[in-house]
Amino acid sequence: MPSSTDLVHAVSADLEKIREAAPLVLSLTNSVVQPLTANLLLAAGAVPAMLNDAEEAVEMLRGGTDALLVNLGTVTREQGTVMQTAVQEANRLGIPWVLDPVAVGALSLRTRLAEQLKERRPRIIRGNASEIMALAGYSSVTKGPESTSSSADALQAARELALHTGAAVLVTGRTDYSTDGRQVIATENGHAMMSRVTGVGCSMGALAAACAAVSPSPLQAAVSTAVLMGIAGAMAFEQSPVPGSFAVSLLDSLYTLSPEEIARRARILPL
């Protein structure tokens, strides 16, 4: 397992690669979070694209897309068909894709869709504890899209889900856990204010897609996502400790994030 120091260096390398390569991320995401998701990708150095048509999704994927995000936040049956088509084409082309199973386990349509999608080789699955537990087949209780369990409660479920799907699983919470089923890496950055702004978690899924486009492994991409988003969130709170301006400061902090700041702030613990 790589050391904490090696992982910190890899996080900085992933951010630099995003800024250099400007990966195009096709985000099939929910209507509530689209502006923040697009702006966060831009702040990281990636290029966002968003649409809701199956034919256009295939065209976009064939036209140079580097990664795909599938977020179930406001999914409809029609959007589910678009997502299935996009995932099939992404897999055919070898494009990494990220599954964000918002509120899975709480509502039936998205739960059925997520159960199907998890079998189609996502590179990363990102969710809160309740979502990951539900997707792994564990009993979980949710409050809408919010988790009622801690990220540590979902660690065993995350490992099993990773082994079953071949994906790296990123469980977000007060402590974030990234696992490929064998290795587990904890990251302790971020701030509670991140849960007070709609779309921060969903935007994290988009950042995971950008990281997956450039990172040497899904596990490293998951770790980089957690660290970059967490540090940006902590920096944003220092500048703007209230929700409205915090959202803007989050973008500014990610945009200005330096390797020196990452080295100083990153709290990564291989378990």
Short mmCIF file of C-alpha atoms in Angstrom, two decimals:
data_model
loop_
_atom_site.label_atom_id
_atom_site.label_comp_id
_atom_site.label_asym_id
_atom_site.label_seq_id
_atom_site.Cartn_x
_atom_site.Cartn_y
_atom_site.Cartn_z
CA MET A 1 0.00 0.00 0.00
CA PRO A 2 1.37 3.47 -0.82
CA SER A 3 2.40 5.69 2.07
CA SER A 4 0.54 8.83 3.09
CA THR A 5 3.33 10.91 1.55
CA ASP A 6 3.06 9.07 -1.76
CA LEU A 7 -0.70 9.55 -1.77
CA VAL A 8 -0.37 13.29 -1.13
CA HIS A 9 2.02 13.62 -4.05
CA ALA A 10 -0.40 11.65 -6.23
CA VAL A 11 -3.26 13.99 -5.32
CA SER A 12 -1.23 17.00 -6.45
CA ALA A 13 -0.27 15.14 -9.62
CA ASP A 14 -3.91 14.37 -10.42
CA LEU A 15 -4.92 18.02 -9.99
CA GLU A 16 -2.05 19.13 -12.22
CA LYS A 17 -3.09 16.60 -14.87
CA ILE A 18 -6.66 17.90 -14.81
CA ARG A 19 -5.43 21.46 -15.26
CA GLU A 20 -3.14 20.44 -18.11
CA ALA A 21 -5.47 18.06 -19.96
CA ALA A 22 -8.82 19.81 -19.29
CA PRO A 23 -10.79 16.53 -19.51
CA LEU A 24 -14.29 16.76 -20.95
CA VAL A 25 -16.76 15.36 -18.41
CA LEU A 26 -20.25 14.49 -19.62
CA SER A 27 -22.49 14.92 -16.57
CA LEU A 28 -25.86 13.19 -16.62
CA THR A 29 -26.76 14.79 -13.34
CA ASN A 30 -29.78 16.10 -11.53
CA SER A 31 -31.49 19.39 -12.24
CA VAL A 32 -30.92 20.79 -8.74
CA VAL A 33 -27.12 20.75 -8.93
CA GLN A 34 -26.22 21.43 -12.56
CA PRO A 35 -24.88 25.00 -12.17
CA LEU A 36 -22.66 24.17 -9.18
CA THR A 37 -21.49 20.96 -10.86
CA ALA A 38 -20.50 22.77 -14.06
CA ASN A 39 -18.77 25.58 -12.19
CA LEU A 40 -16.89 23.19 -9.92
CA LEU A 41 -15.56 21.25 -12.89
CA LEU A 42 -14.42 24.50 -14.47
CA ALA A 43 -12.75 25.58 -11.22
CA ALA A 44 -10.84 22.30 -11.13
CA GLY A 45 -9.70 22.77 -14.72
CA ALA A 46 -12.05 20.30 -16.41
CA VAL A 47 -14.68 20.99 -19.08
CA PRO A 48 -18.35 20.24 -18.30
CA ALA A 49 -21.02 19.05 -20.72
CA MET A 50 -24.64 18.36 -19.78
CA LEU A 51 -27.55 16.97 -21.78
CA ASN A 52 -30.61 14.74 -21.46
CA ASP A 53 -30.95 12.92 -24.77
CA ALA A 54 -29.68 9.42 -25.54
CA GLU A 55 -28.71 10.15 -29.14
CA GLU A 56 -26.77 13.26 -28.13
CA ALA A 57 -25.11 11.41 -25.26
CA VAL A 58 -23.74 8.82 -27.69
CA GLU A 59 -22.57 11.58 -30.05
CA MET A 60 -20.86 13.40 -27.21
CA LEU A 61 -19.14 10.26 -25.97
CA ARG A 62 -17.89 9.47 -29.46
CA GLY A 63 -16.72 13.04 -29.92
CA GLY A 64 -13.93 13.13 -27.36
CA THR A 65 -15.53 12.84 -23.93
CA ASP A 66 -12.98 11.78 -21.31
CA ALA A 67 -15.29 10.72 -18.46
CA LEU A 68 -18.97 10.26 -17.68
CA LEU A 69 -20.93 11.02 -14.51
CA VAL A 70 -24.25 9.29 -13.85
CA ASN A 71 -26.09 10.95 -10.95
CA LEU A 72 -29.56 9.71 -9.98
CA GLY A 73 -30.66 12.75 -7.97
CA THR A 74 -33.79 13.68 -9.97
CA VAL A 75 -33.95 10.67 -12.25
CA THR A 76 -37.02 9.86 -14.35
CA ARG A 77 -37.74 6.75 -16.40
CA GLU A 78 -36.78 8.62 -19.56
CA GLN A 79 -33.50 9.82 -18.03
CA GLY A 80 -32.82 6.28 -16.85
CA THR A 81 -32.91 5.15 -20.47
CA VAL A 82 -30.47 7.92 -21.41
CA MET A 83 -28.15 6.81 -18.61
CA GLN A 84 -28.28 3.15 -19.63
CA THR A 85 -27.47 4.07 -23.23
CA ALA A 86 -24.62 6.37 -22.20
CA VAL A 87 -23.07 3.78 -19.90
CA GLN A 88 -23.21 1.13 -22.61
CA GLU A 89 -21.43 3.44 -25.05
CA ALA A 90 -18.88 4.59 -22.46
CA ASN A 91 -17.99 0.99 -21.72
CA ARG A 92 -17.70 0.21 -25.43
CA LEU A 93 -15.30 3.12 -25.86
CA GLY A 94 -13.35 2.49 -22.66
CA ILE A 95 -14.41 5.81 -21.12
CA PRO A 96 -14.38 5.79 -17.29
CA TRP A 97 -17.70 6.51 -15.64
CA VAL A 98 -18.81 7.33 -12.12
CA LEU A 99 -22.06 6.26 -10.45
CA ASP A 100 -23.57 8.58 -7.83
CA PRO A 101 -26.61 6.69 -6.45
CA VAL A 102 -28.41 9.59 -4.77
CA ALA A 103 -31.11 8.48 -2.30
CA VAL A 104 -30.83 4.84 -3.35
CA GLY A 105 -32.61 2.67 -0.83
CA ALA A 106 -35.15 5.39 -0.13
CA LEU A 107 -37.07 5.36 -3.43
CA SER A 108 -37.88 2.47 -5.73
CA LEU A 109 -37.21 3.73 -9.28
CA ARG A 110 -33.68 4.92 -8.57
CA THR A 111 -32.93 1.84 -6.49
CA ARG A 112 -33.85 -0.48 -9.36
CA LEU A 113 -31.81 1.60 -11.80
CA ALA A 114 -28.78 1.73 -9.51
CA GLU A 115 -28.91 -2.04 -9.04
CA GLN A 116 -28.71 -2.42 -12.82
CA LEU A 117 -26.00 0.21 -13.32
CA LYS A 118 -23.69 -1.12 -10.62
CA GLU A 119 -23.33 -4.31 -12.68
CA ARG A 120 -22.02 -2.34 -15.68
CA ARG A 121 -18.48 -1.67 -14.54
CA PRO A 122 -18.44 1.83 -13.04
CA ARG A 123 -14.92 3.06 -12.36
CA ILE A 124 -15.97 4.81 -9.12
CA ILE A 125 -19.12 4.69 -6.99
CA ARG A 126 -19.55 7.72 -4.73
CA GLY A 127 -22.20 7.98 -2.07
CA ASN A 128 -22.98 8.67 1.55
CA ALA A 129 -23.13 5.86 4.08
CA SER A 130 -26.82 5.06 3.66
CA GLU A 131 -26.55 4.99 -0.14
CA ILE A 132 -23.52 2.72 -0.18
CA MET A 133 -25.05 0.37 2.38
CA ALA A 134 -28.29 0.14 0.39
CA LEU A 135 -26.46 -0.48 -2.88
CA ALA A 136 -24.43 -3.24 -1.22
CA GLY A 137 -27.61 -4.92 -0.01
CA TYR A 138 -27.45 -3.81 3.61
CA SER A 139 -30.37 -2.39 5.54
CA SER A 140 -30.12 1.39 5.77
CA VAL A 141 -32.25 4.33 6.82
CA THR A 142 -32.20 7.60 4.91
CA LYS A 143 -33.73 11.02 5.37
CA GLY A 144 -34.34 11.92 1.74
CA PRO A 145 -30.88 12.17 0.19
CA GLU A 146 -29.22 12.53 3.60
CA SER A 147 -27.53 9.68 5.44
CA THR A 148 -28.52 8.66 8.95
CA SER A 149 -25.38 6.51 9.34
CA SER A 150 -21.73 7.48 9.65
CA SER A 151 -19.26 6.74 6.90
CA ALA A 152 -17.50 4.27 9.22
CA ASP A 153 -20.75 2.30 9.52
CA ALA A 154 -20.64 1.70 5.76
CA LEU A 155 -17.02 0.58 5.51
CA GLN A 156 -17.70 -3.15 5.30
CA ALA A 157 -20.51 -2.57 2.80
CA ALA A 158 -18.18 -0.40 0.73
CA ARG A 159 -15.52 -3.10 0.62
CA GLU A 160 -18.01 -5.73 -0.45
CA LEU A 161 -19.49 -3.42 -3.09
CA ALA A 162 -16.03 -2.68 -4.46
CA LEU A 163 -15.14 -6.36 -4.71
CA HIS A 164 -18.47 -7.16 -6.37
CA THR A 165 -18.37 -4.38 -8.97
CA GLY A 166 -14.65 -3.87 -9.52
CA ALA A 167 -15.13 -0.16 -8.79
CA ALA A 168 -13.39 2.00 -6.25
CA VAL A 169 -16.01 3.03 -3.70
CA LEU A 170 -15.87 6.46 -2.08
CA VAL A 171 -17.99 6.80 1.06
CA THR A 172 -18.33 10.44 2.03
CA GLY A 173 -19.00 11.78 5.50
CA ARG A 174 -17.11 13.38 8.38
CA THR A 175 -14.31 10.98 7.40
CA ASP A 176 -14.20 9.89 3.77
CA TYR A 177 -13.23 6.31 2.97
CA SER A 178 -11.94 5.10 -0.39
CA THR A 179 -11.61 1.38 -1.06
CA ASP A 180 -11.07 -1.09 -3.87
CA GLY A 181 -12.20 -3.89 -1.58
CA ARG A 182 -8.69 -4.75 -0.43
CA GLN A 183 -7.10 -1.42 0.47
CA VAL A 184 -8.90 1.21 2.53
CA ILE A 185 -7.73 4.82 2.69
CA ALA A 186 -9.29 7.33 5.08
CA THR A 187 -9.19 11.07 4.45
CA GLU A 188 -10.11 13.63 7.07
CA ASN A 189 -10.45 16.96 5.33
CA GLY A 190 -13.52 19.08 4.70
CA HIS A 191 -15.95 20.98 6.89
CA ALA A 192 -19.51 20.48 8.12
CA MET A 193 -20.63 23.54 6.13
CA MET A 194 -20.28 21.43 2.99
CA SER A 195 -23.47 19.61 4.00
CA ARG A 196 -25.34 22.94 4.23
CA VAL A 197 -25.04 23.77 0.53
CA THR A 198 -27.13 21.86 -1.98
CA GLY A 199 -25.08 20.11 -4.62
CA VAL A 200 -21.68 19.87 -2.96
CA GLY A 201 -21.85 16.09 -2.65
CA CYS A 202 -23.21 15.64 -6.16
CA SER A 203 -20.51 17.94 -7.54
CA MET A 204 -17.99 15.70 -5.82
CA GLY A 205 -19.16 12.93 -8.13
CA ALA A 206 -18.31 15.11 -11.12
CA LEU A 207 -14.87 15.83 -9.69
CA ALA A 208 -14.42 12.08 -9.27
CA ALA A 209 -15.11 11.67 -12.98
CA ALA A 210 -12.49 14.29 -13.81
CA CYS A 211 -9.99 12.53 -11.56
CA ALA A 212 -10.85 9.16 -13.11
CA ALA A 213 -9.99 10.60 -16.52
CA VAL A 214 -6.38 11.32 -15.51
CA SER A 215 -5.51 9.20 -12.46
CA PRO A 216 -3.49 5.96 -12.72
CA SER A 217 -6.08 3.95 -10.78
CA PRO A 218 -9.71 4.23 -9.66
CA LEU A 219 -8.64 4.06 -6.01
CA GLN A 220 -6.21 6.94 -6.41
CA ALA A 221 -8.88 8.92 -8.25
CA ALA A 222 -11.27 8.41 -5.34
CA VAL A 223 -8.64 9.52 -2.82
CA SER A 224 -7.77 12.57 -4.91
CA THR A 225 -11.45 13.50 -5.11
CA ALA A 226 -11.91 13.31 -1.35
CA VAL A 227 -8.76 15.29 -0.58
CA LEU A 228 -9.24 18.02 -3.19
CA MET A 229 -12.88 18.58 -2.29
CA GLY A 230 -12.18 18.39 1.42
CA ILE A 231 -9.33 20.88 1.40
CA ALA A 232 -11.28 23.26 -0.81
CA GLY A 233 -14.21 23.01 1.61
CA ALA A 234 -12.04 23.75 4.64
CA MET A 235 -10.42 26.71 2.89
CA ALA A 236 -13.83 28.01 1.81
CA PHE A 237 -15.14 27.98 5.37
CA GLU A 238 -12.16 30.00 6.55
CA GLN A 239 -13.08 32.67 4.01
CA SER A 240 -16.90 32.44 4.17
CA PRO A 241 -18.44 30.75 7.22
CA VAL A 242 -22.05 31.10 5.97
CA PRO A 243 -23.77 28.97 3.30
CA GLY A 244 -24.41 31.49 0.52
CA SER A 245 -20.93 32.89 0.14
CA PHE A 246 -19.40 29.53 1.10
CA ALA A 247 -20.55 28.07 -2.22
CA VAL A 248 -18.67 30.78 -4.12
CA SER A 249 -15.60 30.43 -1.92
CA LEU A 250 -15.60 26.68 -2.56
CA LEU A 251 -15.09 27.33 -6.27
CA ASP A 252 -12.43 29.96 -5.59
CA SER A 253 -10.58 27.65 -3.21
CA LEU A 254 -10.51 24.77 -5.67
CA TYR A 255 -9.38 27.09 -8.46
CA THR A 256 -6.46 28.46 -6.43
CA LEU A 257 -5.47 25.21 -4.70
CA SER A 258 -1.71 24.66 -4.87
CA PRO A 259 0.55 21.64 -4.30
CA GLU A 260 1.95 23.41 -1.23
CA GLU A 261 -1.55 23.82 0.23
CA ILE A 262 -2.33 20.18 -0.49
CA ALA A 263 0.88 19.04 1.22
CA ARG A 264 0.16 21.23 4.25
CA ARG A 265 -3.49 20.31 4.72
CA ALA A 266 -4.00 16.78 3.41
CA ARG A 267 -4.90 14.24 6.09
CA ILE A 268 -4.62 10.80 4.49
CA LEU A 269 -4.44 7.58 6.47
CA PRO A 270 -4.05 4.17 4.78
CA LEU A 271 -5.80 1.62 7.01
#
